[in-house]
């Protein structure tokens, strides 16, 4: 038998974009619940808010699911799809009226929202009626100009016989935009959002940093790289860019990211020895024993450090593509393979046995192309140059053997 649900007399609506939801929202909801003796807090992620029609928000479904994950452990918290399922622009007045129908006329509704919304409340659809049919809780972050807000609340309550309350929530020092910015800058968000939300963001790559270069930035980067190498090496670099862009297009990798990785892959190759050592010392680059003996093999790591510290590029896939293009590494991502393969197959590189086959394979199977490319490097270094091969390259060759179909 289903237990009879306790009638709800006080319902709080926690309206917001929740892009993403964070612990500031959860603490706020819990604080309001306690302060106003609320039976249930209903989180209502916005659908298409009237004031944000052109903005680039994360899809409603992602925002809704993150809200569900974040609130699942609290028996007093629920999440509603009311606004995200509603066609067209969503207005709070429609939501409140619909919830009154669902929960019954006896329910007192408290609408929790950021203080900024209160300043603009009179511009909302049917705002006068809204102020009559529900109470508001305006929450502020630390540092907010409380006096001005309190004055406005008093005026609204006097003129519209409304019940707007005020609550300061220290945990709201966190904001969704701050979380998004931290992700852009590769900073941790652990403990700022529930662990389930953090994992969800990672799983779907939400808020990931997307690099967009202007024509001027491209030109500045090209001039810098050209100044660090001979015209012959720069011509090779241009060839790698062209080849990598062709591969990148097939594997749907951002052109700007392919461009940066290809442009900088050899930026440190022709630096004088002492300069190479100086950059290693400056950025505390760790060299393995093999690289320490053959410093020219460290030019990938040195180039990556230059790209990160002097050009402010922090995206791991780009840095790893520069860092490991010389000897490769286990677990290479598509961009790393693309740079490795473009380096081996660009038009200007003198023809060698297998070059055309590697290029051809790279157009539809990066792993098969990697096996052929590693095999070719291995044979060239050991048989022609008669040099020692890096143990990682040796191990990789063994790994990629499974793709030799
Ligand atoms: P928002 O863009 O998500 O938030 C704006 C600011 O207020 C942000 O700093 C946000 O912090 C904070 N905030 C928003 N909701 C909050 C909450 N419940 N608790 C604590 N802080 C909150 O949202 P918005 O545009 O202000 O909309 C808030 C609610 O008002 C939504 O339910 C929306 O539908 C409603 N609204 C209705 C109308 C209308 O009916 N005409 C017009 C505007 C807004 P974070 O970024 O950290 O979340």
Tab-separated table of C-alpha atoms and ligand atoms in Angstrom:
chain	number	residue	atom	x	y	z
A	1	UNK	CA	0.000	0.000	0.000
A	2	UNK	CA	1.332	3.431	-0.928
A	3	UNK	CA	1.769	5.677	2.100
A	4	UNK	CA	-0.355	8.799	1.995
A	5	UNK	CA	1.900	11.731	1.246
A	6	UNK	CA	1.961	14.489	3.850
A	7	UNK	CA	0.069	17.542	2.558
A	8	UNK	CA	2.363	20.360	1.663
A	9	UNK	CA	1.446	23.729	3.084
A	10	UNK	CA	4.683	25.568	2.365
A	11	UNK	CA	6.463	25.030	-0.943
A	12	UNK	CA	9.631	26.807	-1.984
A	13	UNK	CA	10.475	27.125	-5.671
A	14	UNK	CA	14.148	27.388	-6.376
A	15	UNK	CA	14.162	28.885	-9.860
A	16	UNK	CA	17.374	29.330	-11.814
A	17	UNK	CA	19.383	28.431	-14.858
A	18	UNK	CA	21.602	26.048	-12.843
A	19	UNK	CA	24.321	26.132	-15.463
A	20	UNK	CA	25.711	24.313	-13.512
A	21	UNK	CA	24.097	23.806	-10.099
A	22	UNK	CA	26.618	24.263	-7.263
A	23	UNK	CA	26.772	23.921	-3.496
A	24	UNK	CA	25.800	27.613	-3.090
A	25	UNK	CA	22.377	26.745	-4.545
A	26	UNK	CA	22.025	23.711	-2.263
A	27	UNK	CA	23.030	25.607	0.877
A	28	UNK	CA	20.618	28.416	-0.080
A	29	UNK	CA	17.720	26.000	-0.560
A	30	UNK	CA	18.430	24.275	2.751
A	31	UNK	CA	18.779	27.608	4.549
A	32	UNK	CA	15.434	28.856	3.190
A	33	UNK	CA	13.788	25.549	4.109
A	34	UNK	CA	14.997	25.920	7.676
A	35	UNK	CA	14.306	29.651	8.002
A	36	UNK	CA	10.718	29.511	6.667
A	37	UNK	CA	9.796	26.035	7.860
A	38	UNK	CA	9.277	24.813	4.294
A	39	UNK	CA	7.911	21.316	3.584
A	40	UNK	CA	9.433	20.870	0.143
A	41	UNK	CA	11.894	22.748	-2.042
A	42	UNK	CA	11.179	22.302	-5.725
A	43	UNK	CA	14.105	23.101	-8.010
A	44	UNK	CA	12.824	24.408	-11.331
A	45	UNK	CA	15.556	24.717	-13.975
A	46	UNK	CA	14.596	27.376	-16.522
A	47	UNK	CA	13.593	26.450	-20.045
A	48	UNK	CA	13.810	29.460	-22.329
A	49	UNK	CA	13.753	32.458	-20.002
A	50	UNK	CA	12.349	35.645	-21.586
A	51	UNK	CA	15.538	37.635	-21.073
A	52	UNK	CA	17.999	35.077	-22.449
A	53	UNK	CA	16.666	34.042	-25.840
A	54	UNK	CA	19.969	34.525	-27.654
A	55	UNK	CA	22.356	33.281	-25.035
A	56	UNK	CA	24.467	30.204	-25.310
A	57	UNK	CA	23.195	28.090	-22.423
A	58	UNK	CA	23.914	24.420	-21.829
A	59	UNK	CA	20.971	22.294	-23.032
A	60	UNK	CA	18.003	22.038	-20.671
A	61	UNK	CA	18.392	18.283	-20.382
A	62	UNK	CA	21.979	18.545	-19.085
A	63	UNK	CA	21.002	21.298	-16.608
A	64	UNK	CA	17.994	19.285	-15.449
A	65	UNK	CA	19.990	16.057	-14.960
A	66	UNK	CA	22.741	17.854	-13.028
A	67	UNK	CA	20.046	19.323	-10.768
A	68	UNK	CA	18.562	15.862	-10.180
A	69	UNK	CA	21.990	14.436	-9.320
A	70	UNK	CA	22.773	17.303	-6.951
A	71	UNK	CA	19.509	17.114	-5.014
A	72	UNK	CA	18.932	13.342	-4.915
A	73	UNK	CA	20.248	12.858	-1.374
A	74	UNK	CA	17.938	15.413	0.286
A	75	UNK	CA	14.459	14.048	1.061
A	76	UNK	CA	13.014	17.598	1.060
A	77	UNK	CA	14.347	18.490	-2.393
A	78	UNK	CA	12.614	17.676	-5.680
A	79	UNK	CA	13.205	18.761	-9.256
A	80	UNK	CA	10.557	19.806	-11.756
A	81	UNK	CA	10.617	19.546	-15.557
A	82	UNK	CA	7.776	22.025	-15.792
A	83	UNK	CA	9.756	24.828	-17.412
A	84	UNK	CA	12.157	22.785	-19.496
A	85	UNK	CA	9.273	20.841	-21.039
A	86	UNK	CA	7.234	23.950	-21.758
A	87	UNK	CA	7.313	25.075	-25.383
A	88	UNK	CA	8.522	28.583	-26.081
A	89	UNK	CA	9.489	31.248	-23.565
A	90	UNK	CA	8.888	30.399	-19.892
A	91	UNK	CA	7.411	32.903	-17.425
A	92	UNK	CA	7.393	32.499	-13.654
A	93	UNK	CA	3.729	33.491	-13.420
A	94	UNK	CA	2.744	30.454	-15.527
A	95	UNK	CA	4.914	28.154	-13.396
A	96	UNK	CA	3.488	29.419	-10.115
A	97	UNK	CA	-0.108	29.105	-11.361
A	98	UNK	CA	0.527	25.574	-12.591
A	99	UNK	CA	2.112	24.574	-9.286
A	100	UNK	CA	-0.837	26.018	-7.368
A	101	UNK	CA	-3.082	23.715	-9.393
A	102	UNK	CA	-0.841	20.702	-8.663
A	103	UNK	CA	-0.259	21.374	-4.939
A	104	UNK	CA	-3.694	22.875	-4.163
A	105	UNK	CA	-4.890	26.359	-3.250
A	106	UNK	CA	-3.867	26.005	0.424
A	107	UNK	CA	-0.156	25.967	-0.451
A	108	UNK	CA	1.956	29.031	0.254
A	109	UNK	CA	4.650	29.409	-2.351
A	110	UNK	CA	8.024	31.031	-1.687
A	111	UNK	CA	9.949	31.840	-4.846
A	112	UNK	CA	13.700	31.867	-4.133
A	113	UNK	CA	15.805	33.891	-6.477
A	114	UNK	CA	18.961	35.983	-6.785
A	115	UNK	CA	18.667	39.578	-5.540
A	116	UNK	CA	19.247	40.995	-9.027
A	117	UNK	CA	15.928	39.517	-10.110
A	118	UNK	CA	14.133	41.603	-7.455
A	119	UNK	CA	15.484	44.823	-8.961
A	120	UNK	CA	13.859	43.829	-12.237
A	121	UNK	CA	10.744	42.128	-10.905
A	122	UNK	CA	8.353	44.800	-12.194
A	123	UNK	CA	9.465	44.001	-15.750
A	124	UNK	CA	8.374	40.347	-15.363
A	125	UNK	CA	5.164	39.135	-17.021
A	126	UNK	CA	2.087	39.962	-14.888
A	127	UNK	CA	4.405	40.966	-12.059
A	128	UNK	CA	1.700	42.591	-9.916
A	129	UNK	CA	-0.341	39.390	-9.840
A	130	UNK	CA	2.827	37.352	-9.245
A	131	UNK	CA	3.655	39.474	-6.207
A	132	UNK	CA	0.175	38.682	-4.836
A	133	UNK	CA	0.092	34.940	-5.394
A	134	UNK	CA	3.511	34.027	-4.039
A	135	UNK	CA	6.083	35.235	-1.568
A	136	UNK	CA	9.661	35.907	-2.644
A	137	UNK	CA	12.974	35.195	-0.964
A	138	UNK	CA	15.730	37.374	-2.385
A	139	UNK	CA	19.113	35.830	-1.681
A	140	UNK	CA	22.373	37.727	-1.933
A	141	UNK	CA	26.008	36.862	-2.155
A	142	UNK	CA	28.577	38.388	0.236
A	143	UNK	CA	29.561	41.864	-0.890
A	144	UNK	CA	26.135	42.692	-2.315
A	145	UNK	CA	24.805	46.216	-1.638
A	146	UNK	CA	22.293	45.153	0.993
A	147	UNK	CA	20.962	48.620	1.889
A	148	UNK	CA	19.821	49.435	-1.609
A	149	UNK	CA	18.085	46.072	-1.932
A	150	UNK	CA	16.388	46.352	1.465
A	151	UNK	CA	15.075	49.796	0.463
A	152	UNK	CA	13.654	48.426	-2.730
A	153	UNK	CA	12.077	45.433	-0.996
A	154	UNK	CA	10.407	47.765	1.500
A	155	UNK	CA	9.028	49.929	-1.303
A	156	UNK	CA	7.705	46.926	-3.256
A	157	UNK	CA	6.104	45.411	-0.147
A	158	UNK	CA	4.461	48.780	0.633
A	159	UNK	CA	3.223	49.522	-2.896
A	160	UNK	CA	2.100	46.014	-3.877
A	161	UNK	CA	1.280	44.466	-0.487
A	162	UNK	CA	3.795	41.778	-1.427
A	163	UNK	CA	5.870	39.582	0.886
A	164	UNK	CA	9.435	39.760	-0.291
A	165	UNK	CA	11.957	38.461	2.224
A	166	UNK	CA	15.684	38.859	2.282
A	167	UNK	CA	18.380	36.312	3.094
A	168	UNK	CA	22.129	36.639	2.920
A	169	UNK	CA	23.876	33.358	2.085
A	170	UNK	CA	27.664	33.314	2.562
A	171	UNK	CA	27.987	30.089	0.510
A	172	UNK	CA	26.734	32.036	-2.518
A	173	UNK	CA	30.232	33.466	-2.883
A	174	UNK	CA	30.319	30.678	-5.477
A	175	UNK	CA	28.534	31.349	-8.748
A	176	UNK	CA	27.777	29.278	-11.830
A	177	UNK	CA	29.790	31.651	-14.002
A	178	UNK	CA	32.729	31.240	-11.647
A	179	UNK	CA	32.469	27.431	-11.956
A	180	UNK	CA	32.388	27.710	-15.760
A	181	UNK	CA	35.393	30.004	-15.714
A	182	UNK	CA	37.334	27.618	-13.473
A	183	UNK	CA	36.680	24.782	-15.926
A	184	UNK	CA	37.840	27.025	-18.812
A	185	UNK	CA	41.046	27.704	-16.934
A	186	UNK	CA	41.547	24.043	-15.992
A	187	UNK	CA	41.137	24.816	-12.298
A	188	UNK	CA	39.542	22.276	-9.950
A	189	UNK	CA	35.828	22.441	-9.084
A	190	UNK	CA	36.017	19.684	-6.493
A	191	UNK	CA	33.938	20.567	-3.377
A	192	UNK	CA	32.322	23.501	-5.205
A	193	UNK	CA	29.791	21.239	-6.893
A	194	UNK	CA	28.555	17.820	-5.654
A	195	UNK	CA	30.814	14.989	-6.774
A	196	UNK	CA	28.066	13.542	-9.004
A	197	UNK	CA	27.795	16.870	-10.838
A	198	UNK	CA	31.560	17.089	-11.225
A	199	UNK	CA	31.610	13.602	-12.777
A	200	UNK	CA	28.691	14.478	-15.057
A	201	UNK	CA	30.456	17.624	-16.284
A	202	UNK	CA	33.583	15.575	-17.015
A	203	UNK	CA	31.656	12.799	-18.745
A	204	UNK	CA	29.957	15.183	-21.169
A	205	UNK	CA	32.830	17.670	-21.462
A	206	UNK	CA	30.555	20.533	-20.450
A	207	UNK	CA	32.031	24.034	-20.302
A	208	UNK	CA	35.227	22.804	-21.897
A	209	UNK	CA	37.633	25.458	-23.008
A	210	UNK	CA	37.225	26.084	-26.722
A	211	UNK	CA	40.052	28.028	-28.288
A	212	UNK	CA	39.127	30.608	-30.918
A	213	UNK	CA	42.018	32.500	-32.454
A	214	UNK	CA	41.682	35.874	-34.134
A	215	UNK	CA	43.558	36.516	-37.401
A	216	UNK	CA	45.912	38.792	-35.440
A	217	UNK	CA	46.688	36.093	-32.856
A	218	UNK	CA	47.409	33.590	-35.622
A	219	UNK	CA	49.769	36.059	-37.261
A	220	UNK	CA	51.564	36.777	-33.972
A	221	UNK	CA	52.005	33.057	-33.284
A	222	UNK	CA	53.334	32.420	-36.814
A	223	UNK	CA	55.819	35.307	-36.568
A	224	UNK	CA	57.074	34.039	-33.226
A	225	UNK	CA	57.541	30.449	-34.414
A	226	UNK	CA	59.214	31.583	-37.679
A	227	UNK	CA	61.671	33.672	-35.620
A	228	UNK	CA	62.754	30.565	-33.692
A	229	UNK	CA	63.779	28.422	-36.678
A	230	UNK	CA	65.411	28.278	-40.079
A	231	UNK	CA	63.280	28.928	-43.212
A	232	UNK	CA	63.638	25.213	-44.063
A	233	UNK	CA	62.164	24.095	-40.722
A	234	UNK	CA	59.438	26.718	-40.947
A	235	UNK	CA	58.485	25.385	-44.390
A	236	UNK	CA	58.247	21.906	-42.809
A	237	UNK	CA	56.076	23.374	-40.013
A	238	UNK	CA	53.700	24.913	-42.599
A	239	UNK	CA	53.535	21.500	-44.291
A	240	UNK	CA	52.649	19.838	-40.954
A	241	UNK	CA	49.915	22.433	-40.377
A	242	UNK	CA	48.396	21.723	-43.777
A	243	UNK	CA	48.507	17.947	-43.359
A	244	UNK	CA	47.252	18.049	-39.741
A	245	UNK	CA	44.319	20.286	-40.729
A	246	UNK	CA	43.318	17.738	-43.370
A	247	UNK	CA	43.411	14.903	-40.804
A	248	UNK	CA	41.773	17.080	-38.116
A	249	UNK	CA	38.877	17.805	-40.418
A	250	UNK	CA	38.196	14.079	-40.792
A	251	UNK	CA	38.350	13.414	-37.038
A	252	UNK	CA	36.319	16.538	-36.181
A	253	UNK	CA	38.974	18.340	-34.160
A	254	UNK	CA	38.839	22.120	-33.848
A	255	UNK	CA	40.939	23.807	-36.573
A	256	UNK	CA	42.412	26.300	-34.110
A	257	UNK	CA	43.577	23.532	-31.797
A	258	UNK	CA	45.120	21.556	-34.669
A	259	UNK	CA	46.725	24.756	-35.968
A	260	UNK	CA	48.377	25.653	-32.628
A	261	UNK	CA	49.669	22.131	-31.979
A	262	UNK	CA	51.118	21.808	-35.503
A	263	UNK	CA	52.609	25.303	-35.502
A	264	UNK	CA	54.402	24.859	-32.174
A	265	UNK	CA	55.424	21.205	-32.497
A	266	UNK	CA	59.021	22.062	-33.487
A	267	UNK	CA	59.282	25.530	-31.930
A	268	UNK	CA	62.131	24.416	-29.657
A	269	UNK	CA	63.883	22.074	-32.080
A	270	UNK	CA	66.530	24.517	-33.294
A	271	UNK	CA	67.083	26.350	-30.022
A	272	UNK	CA	70.781	26.216	-29.085
A	273	UNK	CA	71.655	23.498	-26.534
A	274	UNK	CA	72.248	25.918	-23.667
A	275	UNK	CA	68.908	27.595	-24.322
A	276	UNK	CA	67.183	24.214	-24.264
A	277	UNK	CA	68.738	23.503	-20.863
A	278	UNK	CA	67.815	26.985	-19.652
A	279	UNK	CA	64.123	26.501	-20.584
A	280	UNK	CA	64.140	23.099	-18.846
A	281	UNK	CA	65.504	24.699	-15.692
A	282	UNK	CA	63.164	27.713	-15.869
A	283	UNK	CA	59.990	25.641	-16.145
A	284	UNK	CA	61.228	22.655	-14.097
A	285	UNK	CA	60.764	20.277	-17.039
A	286	UNK	CA	61.391	16.704	-15.995
A	287	UNK	CA	63.534	14.759	-18.449
A	288	UNK	CA	63.878	11.000	-18.382
A	289	UNK	CA	67.380	9.535	-18.447
A	290	UNK	CA	67.214	8.976	-22.207
A	291	UNK	CA	66.192	12.594	-22.906
A	292	UNK	CA	68.842	13.881	-20.518
A	293	UNK	CA	71.436	12.056	-22.650
A	294	UNK	CA	69.845	13.132	-25.957
A	295	UNK	CA	68.576	16.656	-25.272
A	296	UNK	CA	67.389	17.097	-28.870
A	297	UNK	CA	64.654	14.543	-28.062
A	298	UNK	CA	63.341	16.862	-25.340
A	299	UNK	CA	62.344	19.577	-27.829
A	300	UNK	CA	58.714	18.432	-27.616
A	301	UNK	CA	58.602	18.945	-23.846
A	302	UNK	CA	60.424	22.270	-24.158
A	303	UNK	CA	58.039	23.441	-26.904
A	304	UNK	CA	55.033	22.498	-24.759
A	305	UNK	CA	56.432	24.521	-21.829
A	306	UNK	CA	56.909	27.556	-24.090
A	307	UNK	CA	53.353	27.192	-25.410
A	308	UNK	CA	51.928	26.921	-21.910
A	309	UNK	CA	53.931	29.548	-20.052
A	310	UNK	CA	54.631	32.084	-22.758
A	311	UNK	CA	51.434	31.762	-24.812
A	312	UNK	CA	48.966	30.825	-22.069
A	313	UNK	CA	47.666	27.703	-23.825
A	314	UNK	CA	46.573	25.240	-21.136
A	315	UNK	CA	44.547	22.696	-23.048
A	316	UNK	CA	46.081	19.268	-22.274
A	317	UNK	CA	45.457	17.727	-25.726
A	318	UNK	CA	47.340	20.575	-27.460
A	319	UNK	CA	50.219	20.556	-24.987
A	320	UNK	CA	50.510	16.747	-25.131
A	321	UNK	CA	50.551	16.840	-28.936
A	322	UNK	CA	53.595	19.105	-28.861
A	323	UNK	CA	55.139	17.393	-25.837
A	324	UNK	CA	55.051	13.833	-27.198
A	325	UNK	CA	55.308	14.257	-30.957
A	326	UNK	CA	58.940	13.103	-30.979
A	327	UNK	CA	58.755	9.717	-29.292
A	328	UNK	CA	55.023	9.236	-28.734
A	329	UNK	CA	53.520	7.919	-25.510
A	330	UNK	CA	50.996	5.396	-24.299
A	331	UNK	CA	47.361	6.530	-24.466
A	332	UNK	CA	47.782	9.212	-27.139
A	333	UNK	CA	44.606	11.177	-27.959
A	334	UNK	CA	43.507	11.754	-31.584
A	335	UNK	CA	45.186	15.166	-31.791
A	336	UNK	CA	48.506	13.703	-30.607
A	337	UNK	CA	48.309	10.969	-33.248
A	338	UNK	CA	47.404	13.533	-35.896
A	339	UNK	CA	50.431	15.702	-35.136
A	340	UNK	CA	52.704	12.658	-35.031
A	341	UNK	CA	51.376	11.432	-38.382
A	342	UNK	CA	51.320	14.856	-40.065
A	343	UNK	CA	54.943	15.322	-39.007
A	344	UNK	CA	55.785	12.036	-40.755
A	345	UNK	CA	53.779	12.613	-43.928
A	346	UNK	CA	53.705	16.328	-44.792
A	347	UNK	CA	54.295	17.058	-48.479
A	348	UNK	CA	57.721	18.643	-48.063
A	349	UNK	CA	59.250	15.675	-46.247
A	350	UNK	CA	61.509	13.663	-48.561
A	351	UNK	CA	59.834	10.512	-49.833
A	352	UNK	CA	60.590	7.309	-47.932
A	353	UNK	CA	59.278	3.756	-48.105
A	354	UNK	CA	55.783	3.641	-46.633
A	355	UNK	CA	55.130	7.409	-46.558
A	356	UNK	CA	52.159	7.304	-48.944
A	357	UNK	CA	50.680	4.270	-47.184
A	358	UNK	CA	50.865	6.008	-43.762
A	359	UNK	CA	49.164	9.104	-45.199
A	360	UNK	CA	46.471	6.991	-46.817
A	361	UNK	CA	45.819	4.978	-43.632
A	362	UNK	CA	45.657	8.156	-41.535
A	363	UNK	CA	42.659	9.284	-43.556
A	364	UNK	CA	40.491	6.527	-42.107
A	365	UNK	CA	42.299	4.712	-39.266
A	366	UNK	CA	44.723	6.597	-37.014
A	367	UNK	CA	45.816	3.462	-35.129
A	368	UNK	CA	46.777	1.545	-38.254
A	369	UNK	CA	48.648	4.586	-39.506
A	370	UNK	CA	50.402	4.901	-36.126
A	371	UNK	CA	51.702	1.356	-36.349
A	372	UNK	CA	53.194	1.942	-39.803
A	373	UNK	CA	54.628	5.316	-38.767
A	374	UNK	CA	56.245	3.947	-35.598
A	375	UNK	CA	57.632	1.006	-37.532
A	376	UNK	CA	59.095	3.315	-40.132
A	377	UNK	CA	60.722	5.596	-37.478
A	378	UNK	CA	62.048	2.580	-35.661
A	379	UNK	CA	63.653	1.123	-38.783
A	380	UNK	CA	65.104	4.491	-39.813
A	381	UNK	CA	66.677	5.238	-36.416
A	382	UNK	CA	68.055	1.774	-35.784
A	383	UNK	CA	68.991	0.674	-39.335
A	384	UNK	CA	69.935	3.879	-41.138
A	385	UNK	CA	71.040	6.256	-38.375
A	386	UNK	CA	72.308	3.341	-36.283
A	387	UNK	CA	71.165	5.107	-33.147
A	388	UNK	CA	69.529	4.008	-29.939
A	389	UNK	CA	65.706	4.135	-29.986
A	390	UNK	CA	63.781	5.625	-27.056
A	391	UNK	CA	62.344	2.776	-24.942
A	392	UNK	CA	58.863	4.370	-25.085
A	393	UNK	CA	58.836	4.219	-28.889
A	394	UNK	CA	59.889	0.608	-28.643
A	395	UNK	CA	57.043	-0.188	-26.245
A	396	UNK	CA	54.549	1.707	-28.393
A	397	UNK	CA	55.514	-0.272	-31.441
A	398	UNK	CA	54.704	-3.469	-29.541
A	399	UNK	CA	51.353	-2.000	-28.481
A	400	UNK	CA	50.330	-0.819	-31.965
A	401	UNK	CA	51.280	-4.176	-33.534
A	402	UNK	CA	47.652	-5.277	-32.939
A	403	UNK	CA	46.623	-2.720	-35.617
A	404	UNK	CA	48.856	-4.242	-38.271
A	405	UNK	CA	46.000	-5.845	-40.209
B	1	LIG	P1	20.219	33.129	-13.441
B	1	LIG	O1	20.759	33.711	-14.691
B	1	LIG	O2	20.392	31.689	-13.203
B	1	LIG	O3	20.796	33.970	-12.250
B	1	LIG	C1	21.136	35.347	-12.208
B	1	LIG	C2	21.898	35.592	-10.929
B	1	LIG	O4	21.129	35.245	-9.770
B	1	LIG	C3	23.130	34.732	-10.844
B	1	LIG	O5	24.103	35.435	-10.134
B	1	LIG	C4	22.646	33.519	-10.091
B	1	LIG	O6	23.695	32.837	-9.474
B	1	LIG	C5	21.681	34.106	-9.112
B	1	LIG	N1	20.570	33.192	-8.863
B	1	LIG	C6	19.598	32.859	-9.729
B	1	LIG	N2	18.706	32.038	-9.163
B	1	LIG	C7	19.140	31.833	-7.930
B	1	LIG	C8	18.643	31.080	-6.852
B	1	LIG	N3	17.470	30.416	-6.943
B	1	LIG	N4	19.343	31.085	-5.709
B	1	LIG	C9	20.467	31.773	-5.612
B	1	LIG	N5	20.992	32.526	-6.590
B	1	LIG	C10	20.341	32.554	-7.736
B	1	LIG	O7	18.682	33.287	-13.297
B	1	LIG	P2	17.720	34.528	-13.501
B	1	LIG	O8	17.739	34.917	-14.901
B	1	LIG	O9	17.920	35.570	-12.471
B	1	LIG	O10	16.373	33.759	-13.173
B	1	LIG	C11	16.079	33.311	-11.858
B	1	LIG	C12	14.628	32.870	-11.835
B	1	LIG	O11	13.782	33.989	-12.144
B	1	LIG	C13	14.315	31.804	-12.894
B	1	LIG	O12	13.416	30.874	-12.352
B	1	LIG	C14	13.671	32.584	-14.016
B	1	LIG	O13	12.755	31.843	-14.784
B	1	LIG	C15	12.948	33.683	-13.239
B	1	LIG	N6	12.733	34.861	-14.099
B	1	LIG	C16	11.495	35.057	-14.595
B	1	LIG	C17	11.217	36.129	-15.431
B	1	LIG	C18	9.811	36.326	-15.940
B	1	LIG	O14	8.944	35.551	-15.598
B	1	LIG	N7	9.556	37.312	-16.756
B	1	LIG	C19	12.249	37.021	-15.775
B	1	LIG	C20	13.550	36.772	-15.242
B	1	LIG	C21	13.774	35.682	-14.414
B	1	LIG	P3	24.275	31.520	-10.179
B	1	LIG	O15	24.759	31.918	-11.536
B	1	LIG	O16	25.346	31.041	-9.289
B	1	LIG	O17	23.112	30.582	-10.291
